[in-house]
PDB file of C-alpha atoms and ligand atoms in Angstrom:
ATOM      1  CA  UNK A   1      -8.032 -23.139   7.867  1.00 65.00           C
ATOM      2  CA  UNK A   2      -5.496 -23.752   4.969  1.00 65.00           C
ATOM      3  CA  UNK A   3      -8.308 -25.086   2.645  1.00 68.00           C
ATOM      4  CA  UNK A   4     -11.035 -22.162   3.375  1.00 72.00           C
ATOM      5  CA  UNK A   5      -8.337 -19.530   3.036  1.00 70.00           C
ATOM      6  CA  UNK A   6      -7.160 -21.422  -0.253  1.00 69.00           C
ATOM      7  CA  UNK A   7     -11.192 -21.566  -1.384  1.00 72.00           C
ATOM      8  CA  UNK A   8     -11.714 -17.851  -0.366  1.00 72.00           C
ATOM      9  CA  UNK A   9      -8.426 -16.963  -2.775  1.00 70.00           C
ATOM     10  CA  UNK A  10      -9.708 -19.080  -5.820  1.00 71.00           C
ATOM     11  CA  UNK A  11     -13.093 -17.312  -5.455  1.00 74.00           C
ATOM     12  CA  UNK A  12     -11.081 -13.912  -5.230  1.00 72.00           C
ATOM     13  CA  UNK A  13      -8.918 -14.898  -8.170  1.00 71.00           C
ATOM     14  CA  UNK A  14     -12.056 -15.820 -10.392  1.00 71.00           C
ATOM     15  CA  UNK A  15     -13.881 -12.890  -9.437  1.00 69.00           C
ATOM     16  CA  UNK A  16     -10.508 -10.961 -10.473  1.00 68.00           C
ATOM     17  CA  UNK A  17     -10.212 -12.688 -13.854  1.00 65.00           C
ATOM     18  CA  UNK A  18     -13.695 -12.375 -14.353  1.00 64.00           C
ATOM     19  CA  UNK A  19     -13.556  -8.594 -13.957  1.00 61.00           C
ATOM     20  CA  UNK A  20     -10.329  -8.356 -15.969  1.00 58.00           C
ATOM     21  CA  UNK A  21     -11.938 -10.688 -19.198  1.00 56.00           C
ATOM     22  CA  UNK A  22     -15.141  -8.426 -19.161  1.00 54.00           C
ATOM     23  CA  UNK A  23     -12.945  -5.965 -19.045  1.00 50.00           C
ATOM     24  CA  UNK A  24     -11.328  -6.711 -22.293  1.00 46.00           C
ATOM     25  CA  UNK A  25     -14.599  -6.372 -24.353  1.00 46.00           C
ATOM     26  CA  UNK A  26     -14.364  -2.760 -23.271  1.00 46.00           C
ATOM     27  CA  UNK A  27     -12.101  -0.115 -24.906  1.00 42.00           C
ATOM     28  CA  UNK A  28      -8.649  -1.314 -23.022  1.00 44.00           C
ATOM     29  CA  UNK A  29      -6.471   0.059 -21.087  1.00 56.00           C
ATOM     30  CA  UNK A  30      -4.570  -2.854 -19.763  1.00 62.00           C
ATOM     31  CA  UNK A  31      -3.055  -4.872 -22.501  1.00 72.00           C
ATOM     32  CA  UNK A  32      -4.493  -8.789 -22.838  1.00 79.00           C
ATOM     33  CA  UNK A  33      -0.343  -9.329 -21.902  1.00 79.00           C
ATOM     34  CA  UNK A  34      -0.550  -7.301 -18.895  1.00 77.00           C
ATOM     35  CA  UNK A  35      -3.569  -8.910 -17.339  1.00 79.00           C
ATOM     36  CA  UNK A  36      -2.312 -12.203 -17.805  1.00 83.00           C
ATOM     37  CA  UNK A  37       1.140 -10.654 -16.130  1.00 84.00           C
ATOM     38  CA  UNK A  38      -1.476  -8.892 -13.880  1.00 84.00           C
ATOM     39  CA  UNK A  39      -3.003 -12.688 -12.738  1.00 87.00           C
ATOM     40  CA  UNK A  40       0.274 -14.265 -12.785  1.00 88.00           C
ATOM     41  CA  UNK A  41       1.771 -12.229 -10.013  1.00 87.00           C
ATOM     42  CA  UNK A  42      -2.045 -11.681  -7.950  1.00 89.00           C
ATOM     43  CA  UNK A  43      -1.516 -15.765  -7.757  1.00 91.00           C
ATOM     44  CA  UNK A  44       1.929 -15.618  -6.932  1.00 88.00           C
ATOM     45  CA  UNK A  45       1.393 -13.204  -4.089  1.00 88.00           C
ATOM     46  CA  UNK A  46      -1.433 -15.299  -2.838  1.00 91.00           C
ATOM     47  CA  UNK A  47       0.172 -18.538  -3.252  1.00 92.00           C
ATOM     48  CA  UNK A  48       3.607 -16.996  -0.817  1.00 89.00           C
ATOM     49  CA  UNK A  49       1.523 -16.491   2.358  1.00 91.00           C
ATOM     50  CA  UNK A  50      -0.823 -19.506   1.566  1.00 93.00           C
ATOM     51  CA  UNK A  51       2.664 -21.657   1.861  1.00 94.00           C
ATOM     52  CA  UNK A  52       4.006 -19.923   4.628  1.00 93.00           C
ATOM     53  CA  UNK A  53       0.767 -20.953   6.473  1.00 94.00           C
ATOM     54  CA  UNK A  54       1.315 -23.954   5.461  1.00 94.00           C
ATOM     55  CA  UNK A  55       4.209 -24.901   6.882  1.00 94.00           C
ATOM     56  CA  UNK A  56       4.074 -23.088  10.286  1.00 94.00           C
ATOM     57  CA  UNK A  57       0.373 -25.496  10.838  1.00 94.00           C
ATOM     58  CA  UNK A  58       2.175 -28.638   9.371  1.00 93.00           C
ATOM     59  CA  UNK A  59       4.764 -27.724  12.301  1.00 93.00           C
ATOM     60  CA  UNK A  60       1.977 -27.262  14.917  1.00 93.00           C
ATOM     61  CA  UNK A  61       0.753 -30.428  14.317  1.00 92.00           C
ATOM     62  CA  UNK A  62       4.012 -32.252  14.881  1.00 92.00           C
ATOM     63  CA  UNK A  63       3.822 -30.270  18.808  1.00 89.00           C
ATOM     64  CA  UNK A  64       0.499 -31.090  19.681  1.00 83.00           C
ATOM     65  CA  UNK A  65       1.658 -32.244  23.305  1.00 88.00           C
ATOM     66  CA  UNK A  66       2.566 -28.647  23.599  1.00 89.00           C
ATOM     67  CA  UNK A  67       0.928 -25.361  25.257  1.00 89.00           C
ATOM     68  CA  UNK A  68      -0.407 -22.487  22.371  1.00 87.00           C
ATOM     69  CA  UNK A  69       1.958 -20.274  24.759  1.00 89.00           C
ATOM     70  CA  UNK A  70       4.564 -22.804  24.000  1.00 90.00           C
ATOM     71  CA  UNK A  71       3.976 -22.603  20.000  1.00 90.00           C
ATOM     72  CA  UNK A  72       3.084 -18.810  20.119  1.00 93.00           C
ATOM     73  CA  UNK A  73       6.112 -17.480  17.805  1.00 92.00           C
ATOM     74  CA  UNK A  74       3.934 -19.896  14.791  1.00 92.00           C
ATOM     75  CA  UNK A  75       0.716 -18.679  15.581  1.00 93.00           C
ATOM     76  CA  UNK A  76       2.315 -14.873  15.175  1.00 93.00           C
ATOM     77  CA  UNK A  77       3.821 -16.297  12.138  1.00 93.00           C
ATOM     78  CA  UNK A  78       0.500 -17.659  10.603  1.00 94.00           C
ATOM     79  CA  UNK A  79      -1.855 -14.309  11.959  1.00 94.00           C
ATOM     80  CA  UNK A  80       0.836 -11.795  10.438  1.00 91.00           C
ATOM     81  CA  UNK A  81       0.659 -14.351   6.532  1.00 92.00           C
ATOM     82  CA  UNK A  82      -3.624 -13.741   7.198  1.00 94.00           C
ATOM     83  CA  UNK A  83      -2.413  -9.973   7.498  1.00 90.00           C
ATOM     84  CA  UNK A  84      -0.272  -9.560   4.003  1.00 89.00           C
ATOM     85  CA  UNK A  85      -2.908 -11.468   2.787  1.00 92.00           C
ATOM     86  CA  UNK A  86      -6.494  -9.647   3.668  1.00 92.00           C
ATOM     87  CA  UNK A  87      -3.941  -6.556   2.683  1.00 89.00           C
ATOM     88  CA  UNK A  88      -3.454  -7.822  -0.764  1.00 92.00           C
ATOM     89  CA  UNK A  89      -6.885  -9.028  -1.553  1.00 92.00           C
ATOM     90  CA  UNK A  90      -8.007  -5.547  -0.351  1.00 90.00           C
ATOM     91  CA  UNK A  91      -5.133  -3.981  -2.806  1.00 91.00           C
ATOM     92  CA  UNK A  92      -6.336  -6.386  -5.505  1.00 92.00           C
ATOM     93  CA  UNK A  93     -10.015  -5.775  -5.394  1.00 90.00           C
ATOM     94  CA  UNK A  94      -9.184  -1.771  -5.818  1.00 89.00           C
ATOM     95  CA  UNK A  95      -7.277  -1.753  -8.547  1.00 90.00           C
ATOM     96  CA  UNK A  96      -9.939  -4.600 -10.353  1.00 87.00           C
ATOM     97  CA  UNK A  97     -12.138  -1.688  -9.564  1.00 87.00           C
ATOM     98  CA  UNK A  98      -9.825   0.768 -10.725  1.00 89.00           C
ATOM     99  CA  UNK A  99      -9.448  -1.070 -13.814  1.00 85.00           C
ATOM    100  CA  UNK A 100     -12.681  -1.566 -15.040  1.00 83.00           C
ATOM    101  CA  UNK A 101     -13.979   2.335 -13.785  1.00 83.00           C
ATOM    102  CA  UNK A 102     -15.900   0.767 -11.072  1.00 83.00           C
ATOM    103  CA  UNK A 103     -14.748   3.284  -8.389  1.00 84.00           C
ATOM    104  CA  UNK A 104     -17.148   5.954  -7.110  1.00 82.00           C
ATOM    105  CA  UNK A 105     -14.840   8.706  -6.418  1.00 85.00           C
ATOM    106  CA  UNK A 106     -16.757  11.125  -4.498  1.00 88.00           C
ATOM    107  CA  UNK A 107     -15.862  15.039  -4.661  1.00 91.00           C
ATOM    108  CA  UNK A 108     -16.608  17.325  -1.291  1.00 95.00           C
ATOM    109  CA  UNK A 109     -14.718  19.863   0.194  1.00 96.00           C
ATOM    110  CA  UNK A 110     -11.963  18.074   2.072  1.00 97.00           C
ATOM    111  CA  UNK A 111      -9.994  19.748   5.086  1.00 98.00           C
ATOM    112  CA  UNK A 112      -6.682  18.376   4.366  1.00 98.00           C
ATOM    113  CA  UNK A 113      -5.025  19.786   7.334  1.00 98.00           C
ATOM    114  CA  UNK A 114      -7.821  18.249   9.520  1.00 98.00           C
ATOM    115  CA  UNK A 115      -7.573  15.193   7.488  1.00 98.00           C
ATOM    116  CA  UNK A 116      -3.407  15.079   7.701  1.00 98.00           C
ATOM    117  CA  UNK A 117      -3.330  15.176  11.391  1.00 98.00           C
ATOM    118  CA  UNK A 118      -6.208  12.927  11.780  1.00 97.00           C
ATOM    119  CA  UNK A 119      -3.695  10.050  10.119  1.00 97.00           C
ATOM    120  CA  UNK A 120      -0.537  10.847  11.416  1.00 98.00           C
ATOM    121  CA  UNK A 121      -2.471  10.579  14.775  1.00 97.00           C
ATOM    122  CA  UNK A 122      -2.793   6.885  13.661  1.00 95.00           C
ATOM    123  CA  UNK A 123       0.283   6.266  12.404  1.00 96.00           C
ATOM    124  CA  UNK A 124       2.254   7.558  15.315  1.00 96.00           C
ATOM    125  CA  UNK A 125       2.468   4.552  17.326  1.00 95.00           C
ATOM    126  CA  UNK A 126       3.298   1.816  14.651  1.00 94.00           C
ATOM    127  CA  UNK A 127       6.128   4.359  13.884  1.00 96.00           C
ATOM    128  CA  UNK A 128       6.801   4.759  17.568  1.00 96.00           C
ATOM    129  CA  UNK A 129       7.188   0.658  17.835  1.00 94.00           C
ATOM    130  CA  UNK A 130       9.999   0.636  15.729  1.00 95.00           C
ATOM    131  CA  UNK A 131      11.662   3.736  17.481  1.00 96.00           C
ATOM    132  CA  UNK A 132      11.238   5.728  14.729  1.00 97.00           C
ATOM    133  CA  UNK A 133      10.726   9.877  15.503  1.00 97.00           C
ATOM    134  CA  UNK A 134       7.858  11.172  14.011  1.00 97.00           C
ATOM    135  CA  UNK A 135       7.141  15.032  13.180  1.00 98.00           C
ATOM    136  CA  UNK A 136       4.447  17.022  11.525  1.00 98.00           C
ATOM    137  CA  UNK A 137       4.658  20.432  10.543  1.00 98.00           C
ATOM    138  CA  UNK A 138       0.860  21.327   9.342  1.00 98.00           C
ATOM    139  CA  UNK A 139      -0.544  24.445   7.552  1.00 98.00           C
ATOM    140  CA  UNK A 140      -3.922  24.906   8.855  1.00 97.00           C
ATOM    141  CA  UNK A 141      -7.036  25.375   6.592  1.00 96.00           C
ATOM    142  CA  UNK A 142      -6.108  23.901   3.696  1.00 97.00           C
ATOM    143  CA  UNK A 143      -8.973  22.619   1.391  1.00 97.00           C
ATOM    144  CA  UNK A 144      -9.236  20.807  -1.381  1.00 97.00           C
ATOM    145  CA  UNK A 145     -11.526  19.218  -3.882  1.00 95.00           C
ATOM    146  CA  UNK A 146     -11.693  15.160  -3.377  1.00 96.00           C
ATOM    147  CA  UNK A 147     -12.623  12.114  -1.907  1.00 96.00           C
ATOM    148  CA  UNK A 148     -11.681  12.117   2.188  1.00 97.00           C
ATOM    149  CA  UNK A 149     -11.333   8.426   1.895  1.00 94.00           C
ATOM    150  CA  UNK A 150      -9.148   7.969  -1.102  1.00 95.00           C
ATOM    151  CA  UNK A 151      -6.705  11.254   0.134  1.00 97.00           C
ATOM    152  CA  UNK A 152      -6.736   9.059   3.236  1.00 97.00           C
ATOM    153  CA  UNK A 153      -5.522   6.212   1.768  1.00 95.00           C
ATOM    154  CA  UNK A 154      -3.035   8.112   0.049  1.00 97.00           C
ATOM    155  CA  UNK A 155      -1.520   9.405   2.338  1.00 98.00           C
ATOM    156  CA  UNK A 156      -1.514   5.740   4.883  1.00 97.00           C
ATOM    157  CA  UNK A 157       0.058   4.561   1.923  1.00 97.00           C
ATOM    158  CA  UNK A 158       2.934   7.224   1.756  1.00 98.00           C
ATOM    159  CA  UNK A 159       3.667   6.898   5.822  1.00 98.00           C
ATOM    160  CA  UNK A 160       3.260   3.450   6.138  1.00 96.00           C
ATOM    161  CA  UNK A 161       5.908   3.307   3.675  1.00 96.00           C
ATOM    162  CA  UNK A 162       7.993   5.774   5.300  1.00 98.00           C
ATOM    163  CA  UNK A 163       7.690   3.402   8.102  1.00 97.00           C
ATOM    164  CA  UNK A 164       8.520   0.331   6.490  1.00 95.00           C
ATOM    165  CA  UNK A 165      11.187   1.571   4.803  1.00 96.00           C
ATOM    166  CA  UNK A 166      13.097   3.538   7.610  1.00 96.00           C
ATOM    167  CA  UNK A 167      15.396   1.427  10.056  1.00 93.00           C
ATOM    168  CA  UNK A 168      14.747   1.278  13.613  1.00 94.00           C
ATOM    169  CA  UNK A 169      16.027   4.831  15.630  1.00 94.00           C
ATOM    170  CA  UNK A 170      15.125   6.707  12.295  1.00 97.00           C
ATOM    171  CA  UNK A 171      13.255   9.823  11.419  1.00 98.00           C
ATOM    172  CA  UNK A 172       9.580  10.800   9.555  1.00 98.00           C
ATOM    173  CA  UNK A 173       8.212  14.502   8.985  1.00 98.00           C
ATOM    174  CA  UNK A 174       5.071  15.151   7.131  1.00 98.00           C
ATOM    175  CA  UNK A 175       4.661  18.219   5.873  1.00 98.00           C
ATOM    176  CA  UNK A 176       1.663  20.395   4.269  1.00 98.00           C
ATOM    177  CA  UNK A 177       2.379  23.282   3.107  1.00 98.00           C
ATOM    178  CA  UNK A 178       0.758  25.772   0.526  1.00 96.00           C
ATOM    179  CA  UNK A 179       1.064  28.315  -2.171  1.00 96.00           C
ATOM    180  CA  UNK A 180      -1.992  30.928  -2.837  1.00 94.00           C
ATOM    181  CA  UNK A 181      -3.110  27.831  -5.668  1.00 95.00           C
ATOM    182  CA  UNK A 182      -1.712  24.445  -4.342  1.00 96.00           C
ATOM    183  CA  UNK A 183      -1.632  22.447  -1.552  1.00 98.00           C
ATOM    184  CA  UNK A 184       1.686  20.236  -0.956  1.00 98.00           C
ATOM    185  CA  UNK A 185       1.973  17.567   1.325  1.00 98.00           C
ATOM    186  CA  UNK A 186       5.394  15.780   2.397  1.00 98.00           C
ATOM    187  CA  UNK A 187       6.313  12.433   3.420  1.00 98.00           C
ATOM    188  CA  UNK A 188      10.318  12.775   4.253  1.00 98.00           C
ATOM    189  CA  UNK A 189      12.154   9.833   5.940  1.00 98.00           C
ATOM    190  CA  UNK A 190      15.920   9.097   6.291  1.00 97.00           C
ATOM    191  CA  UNK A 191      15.817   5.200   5.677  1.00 97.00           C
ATOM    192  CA  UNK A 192      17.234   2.969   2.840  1.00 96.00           C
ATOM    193  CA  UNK A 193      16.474   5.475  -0.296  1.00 97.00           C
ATOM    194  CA  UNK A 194      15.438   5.027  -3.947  1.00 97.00           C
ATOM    195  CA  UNK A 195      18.175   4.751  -6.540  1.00 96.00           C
ATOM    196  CA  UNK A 196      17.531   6.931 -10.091  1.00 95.00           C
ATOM    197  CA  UNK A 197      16.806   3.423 -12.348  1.00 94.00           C
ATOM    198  CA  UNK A 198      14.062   2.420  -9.458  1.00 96.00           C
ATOM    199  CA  UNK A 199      12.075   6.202  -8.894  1.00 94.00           C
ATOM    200  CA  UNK A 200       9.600   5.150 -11.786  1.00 92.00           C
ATOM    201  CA  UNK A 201       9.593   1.485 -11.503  1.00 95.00           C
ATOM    202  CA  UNK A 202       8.096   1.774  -8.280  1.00 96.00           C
ATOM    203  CA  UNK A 203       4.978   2.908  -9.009  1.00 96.00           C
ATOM    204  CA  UNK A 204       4.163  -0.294 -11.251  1.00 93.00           C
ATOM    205  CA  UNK A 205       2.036  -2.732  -9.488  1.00 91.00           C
ATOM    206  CA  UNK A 206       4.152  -5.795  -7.889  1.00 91.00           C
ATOM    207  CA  UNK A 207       7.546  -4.075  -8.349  1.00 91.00           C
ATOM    208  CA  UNK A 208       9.298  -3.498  -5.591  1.00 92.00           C
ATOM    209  CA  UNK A 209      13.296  -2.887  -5.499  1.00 93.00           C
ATOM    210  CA  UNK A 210      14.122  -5.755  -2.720  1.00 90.00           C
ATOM    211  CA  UNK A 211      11.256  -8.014  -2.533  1.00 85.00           C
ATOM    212  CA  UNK A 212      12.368  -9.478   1.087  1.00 84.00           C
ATOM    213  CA  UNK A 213      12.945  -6.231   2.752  1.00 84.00           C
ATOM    214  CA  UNK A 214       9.281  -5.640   1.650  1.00 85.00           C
ATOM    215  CA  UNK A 215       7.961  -9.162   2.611  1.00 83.00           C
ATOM    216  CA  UNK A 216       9.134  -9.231   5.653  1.00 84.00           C
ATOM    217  CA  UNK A 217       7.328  -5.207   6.558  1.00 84.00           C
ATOM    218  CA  UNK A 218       4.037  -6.562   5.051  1.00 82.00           C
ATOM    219  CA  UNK A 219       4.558  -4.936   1.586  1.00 86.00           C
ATOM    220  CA  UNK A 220       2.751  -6.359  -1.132  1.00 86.00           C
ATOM    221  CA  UNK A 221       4.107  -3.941  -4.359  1.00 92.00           C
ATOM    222  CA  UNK A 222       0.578  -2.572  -5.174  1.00 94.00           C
ATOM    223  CA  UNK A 223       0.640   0.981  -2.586  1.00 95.00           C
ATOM    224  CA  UNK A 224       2.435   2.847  -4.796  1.00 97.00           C
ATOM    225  CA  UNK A 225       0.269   1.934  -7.969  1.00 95.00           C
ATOM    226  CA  UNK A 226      -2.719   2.827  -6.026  1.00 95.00           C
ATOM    227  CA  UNK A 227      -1.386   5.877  -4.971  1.00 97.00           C
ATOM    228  CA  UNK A 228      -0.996   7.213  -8.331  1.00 96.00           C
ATOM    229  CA  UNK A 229      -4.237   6.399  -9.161  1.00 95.00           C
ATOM    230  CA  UNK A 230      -5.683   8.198  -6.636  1.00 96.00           C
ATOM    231  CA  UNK A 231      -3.386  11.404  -7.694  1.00 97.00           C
ATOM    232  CA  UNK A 232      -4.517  11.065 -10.995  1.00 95.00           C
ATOM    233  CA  UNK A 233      -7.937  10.743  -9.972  1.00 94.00           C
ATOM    234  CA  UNK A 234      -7.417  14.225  -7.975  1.00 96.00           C
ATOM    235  CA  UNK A 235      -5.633  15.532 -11.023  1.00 95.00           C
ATOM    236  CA  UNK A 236      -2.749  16.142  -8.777  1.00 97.00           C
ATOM    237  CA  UNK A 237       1.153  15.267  -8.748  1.00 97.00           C
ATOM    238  CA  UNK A 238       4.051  13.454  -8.014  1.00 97.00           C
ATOM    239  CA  UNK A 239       7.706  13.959  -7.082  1.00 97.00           C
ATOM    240  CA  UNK A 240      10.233  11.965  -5.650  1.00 98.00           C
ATOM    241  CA  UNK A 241      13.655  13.340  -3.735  1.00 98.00           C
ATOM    242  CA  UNK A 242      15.446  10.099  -2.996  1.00 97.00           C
ATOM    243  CA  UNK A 243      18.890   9.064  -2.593  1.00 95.00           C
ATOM    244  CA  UNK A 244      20.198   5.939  -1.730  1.00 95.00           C
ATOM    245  CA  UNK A 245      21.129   4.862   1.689  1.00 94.00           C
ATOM    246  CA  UNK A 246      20.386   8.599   3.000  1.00 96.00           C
ATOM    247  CA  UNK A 247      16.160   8.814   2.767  1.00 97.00           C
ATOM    248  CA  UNK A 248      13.315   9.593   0.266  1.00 98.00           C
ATOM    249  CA  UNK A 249      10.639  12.798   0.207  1.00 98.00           C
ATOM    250  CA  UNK A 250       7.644  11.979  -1.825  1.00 98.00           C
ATOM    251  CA  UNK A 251       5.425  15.352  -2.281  1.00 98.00           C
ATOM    252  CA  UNK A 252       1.957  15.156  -3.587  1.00 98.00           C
ATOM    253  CA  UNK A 253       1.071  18.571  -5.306  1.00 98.00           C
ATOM    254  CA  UNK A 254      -2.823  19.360  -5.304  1.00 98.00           C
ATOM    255  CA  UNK A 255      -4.977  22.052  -6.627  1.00 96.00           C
ATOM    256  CA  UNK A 256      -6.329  24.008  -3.325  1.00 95.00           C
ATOM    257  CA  UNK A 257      -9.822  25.170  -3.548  1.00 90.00           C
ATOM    258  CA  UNK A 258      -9.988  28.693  -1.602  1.00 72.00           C
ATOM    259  CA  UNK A 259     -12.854  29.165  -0.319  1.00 58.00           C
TER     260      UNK A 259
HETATM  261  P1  ADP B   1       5.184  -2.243  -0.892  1.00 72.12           P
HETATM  262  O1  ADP B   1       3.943  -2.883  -0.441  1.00 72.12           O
HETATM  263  O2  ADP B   1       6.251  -3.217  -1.310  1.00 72.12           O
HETATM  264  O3  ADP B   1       5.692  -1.218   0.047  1.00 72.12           O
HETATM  265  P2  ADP B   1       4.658  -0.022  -2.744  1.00 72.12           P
HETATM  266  O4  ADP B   1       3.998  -0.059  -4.079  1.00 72.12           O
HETATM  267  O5  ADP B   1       4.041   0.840  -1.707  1.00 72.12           O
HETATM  268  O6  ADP B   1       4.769  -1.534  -2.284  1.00 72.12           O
HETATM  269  O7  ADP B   1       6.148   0.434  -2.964  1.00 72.12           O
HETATM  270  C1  ADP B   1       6.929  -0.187  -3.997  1.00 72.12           C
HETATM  271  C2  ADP B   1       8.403  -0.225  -3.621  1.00 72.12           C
HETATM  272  O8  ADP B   1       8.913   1.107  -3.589  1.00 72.12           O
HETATM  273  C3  ADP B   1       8.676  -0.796  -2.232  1.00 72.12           C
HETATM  274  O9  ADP B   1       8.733  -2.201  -2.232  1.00 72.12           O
HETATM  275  C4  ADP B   1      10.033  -0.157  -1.929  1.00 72.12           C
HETATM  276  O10 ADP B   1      11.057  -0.896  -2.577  1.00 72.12           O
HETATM  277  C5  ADP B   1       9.949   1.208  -2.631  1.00 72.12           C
HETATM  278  N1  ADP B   1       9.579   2.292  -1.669  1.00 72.12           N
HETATM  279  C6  ADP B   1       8.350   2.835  -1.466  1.00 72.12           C
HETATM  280  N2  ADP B   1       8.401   3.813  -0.542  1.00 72.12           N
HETATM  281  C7  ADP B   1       9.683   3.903  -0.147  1.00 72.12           C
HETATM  282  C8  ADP B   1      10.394   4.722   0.791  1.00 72.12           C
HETATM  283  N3  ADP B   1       9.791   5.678   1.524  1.00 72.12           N
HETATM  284  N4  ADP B   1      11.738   4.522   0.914  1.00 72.12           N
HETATM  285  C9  ADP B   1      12.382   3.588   0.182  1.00 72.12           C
HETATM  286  N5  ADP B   1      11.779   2.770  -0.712  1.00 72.12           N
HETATM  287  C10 ADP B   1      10.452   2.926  -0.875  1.00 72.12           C
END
């Protein structure tokens, strides 16, 4: 398992590198530094579940007398690493894309109060299984100009991190709300907060303020970078309300289009 999961992330890594280095012959937008730094951490992330794996099958083969019921807490342990990581590669391979303007964006009319509901409908149970109280307060018929699957993933990324970053017995509300020209959607939770120094360090791929804490809810550093892509892409904006220890509002502003 280790050794096709270690093949399939060498092949992943080359293909990144490979994108990154024909990349460079291009006018540049990532610094020859930066996608070395860029590489660096991709195999550093890679390498952290790849061990974790590791050791949790060099441990199952020590108990091989013993039932897979009996061992169950280090298969968990070795399906959740296969998680982070098929996360990550699919993190990686977007911003590869994003880098070298590989991405199709496409641009329909987009219900985003249809499209809102529709993911807070998924959400609602992975909030719900760590007792966490989830709201939505949702304008109807608000539309916007954009790509359904990329606003989608922008706004996953927001609650997921609501989620993540809430304690147990906490509380979410996602908001969309609008003025005659913009549409503004809210992810508010009261978890652990964002201090001043970390509010733009956050959205730099890899960063995250306490790398453990993210570990160990499946982060991988790279939503937030994404997310501002996608913003960008939708020519929209950014602001965060945070303080520490008390919660965090991040509200995406976007240009409506009334139809
Ligand atoms: P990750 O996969 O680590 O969540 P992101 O790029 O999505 O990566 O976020 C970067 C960092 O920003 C996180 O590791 C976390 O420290 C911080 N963060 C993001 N969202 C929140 C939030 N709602 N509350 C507190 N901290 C957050």
């Amino acid at each position: 398992v280790i050794m096709i999961i270690g093949s399939v992330s060498i092949g992943i890594l080359i293909f990144i590198s490979s994108y990154l280095a024909k990349k460079s012959l291009e006018p540049v937008r990532l610094s020859y530094e930066r996608q070395k730094e860029f590489i660096a951490d991709a195999s550093h992330e890679l390498r952290t579940p790849l061990t974790i794996m590791r050791t949790n099958l060099d441990l199952l083969s020590m108990k091989e007398n013993e039932t897979i019921i009996e061992n169950k807490k280090w298969f968990d342990n070795i399906y959740s690493e296969t998680e982070t990581m098929a996360k990550l590669v699919h993190n990686l391979l977007t911003l590869a894309q994003v880098d070298n303007n590989q991405v199709n964006t496409r641009s329909e009319i987009v219900d985003l109060s249809v499209l809102t509901q529709k993911t807070c409908d998924k959400l609602v149970l992975m909030a719900s299984e760590k007792d966490i109280s989830f709201k939505s307060i949702i304008a109807d018929n608000v539309m916007v100009k954009g790509d359904v699957n990329r606003l989608e993933q922008l706004i996953v990324i927001l609650i997921d991190n609501a989620i993540k970053y809430t304690t147990t017995g906490g509380e979410i509300l996602v908001s969309l709300m609008t003025t005659p020209e913009k549409a503004y959607l809210s992810v508010k939770d009261n978890g652990v907060g964002i201090s001043n120094e970390d509010r733009e360090k956050i959205f730099e791929r890899f960063y995250r303020v306490d790398k453990v804490r993210s570990r160990e809810q499946g982060g991988v550093g790279l939503g937030l970078n994404i997310a501002k892509w996608i913003i960008a892409d939708h020519k929209g904006t950014i602001e965060i309300k945070s303080k520490l220890g008390k919660g965090s509002e991040f509200i995406v502003g976007l240009n409506k289009k009334n139809r």
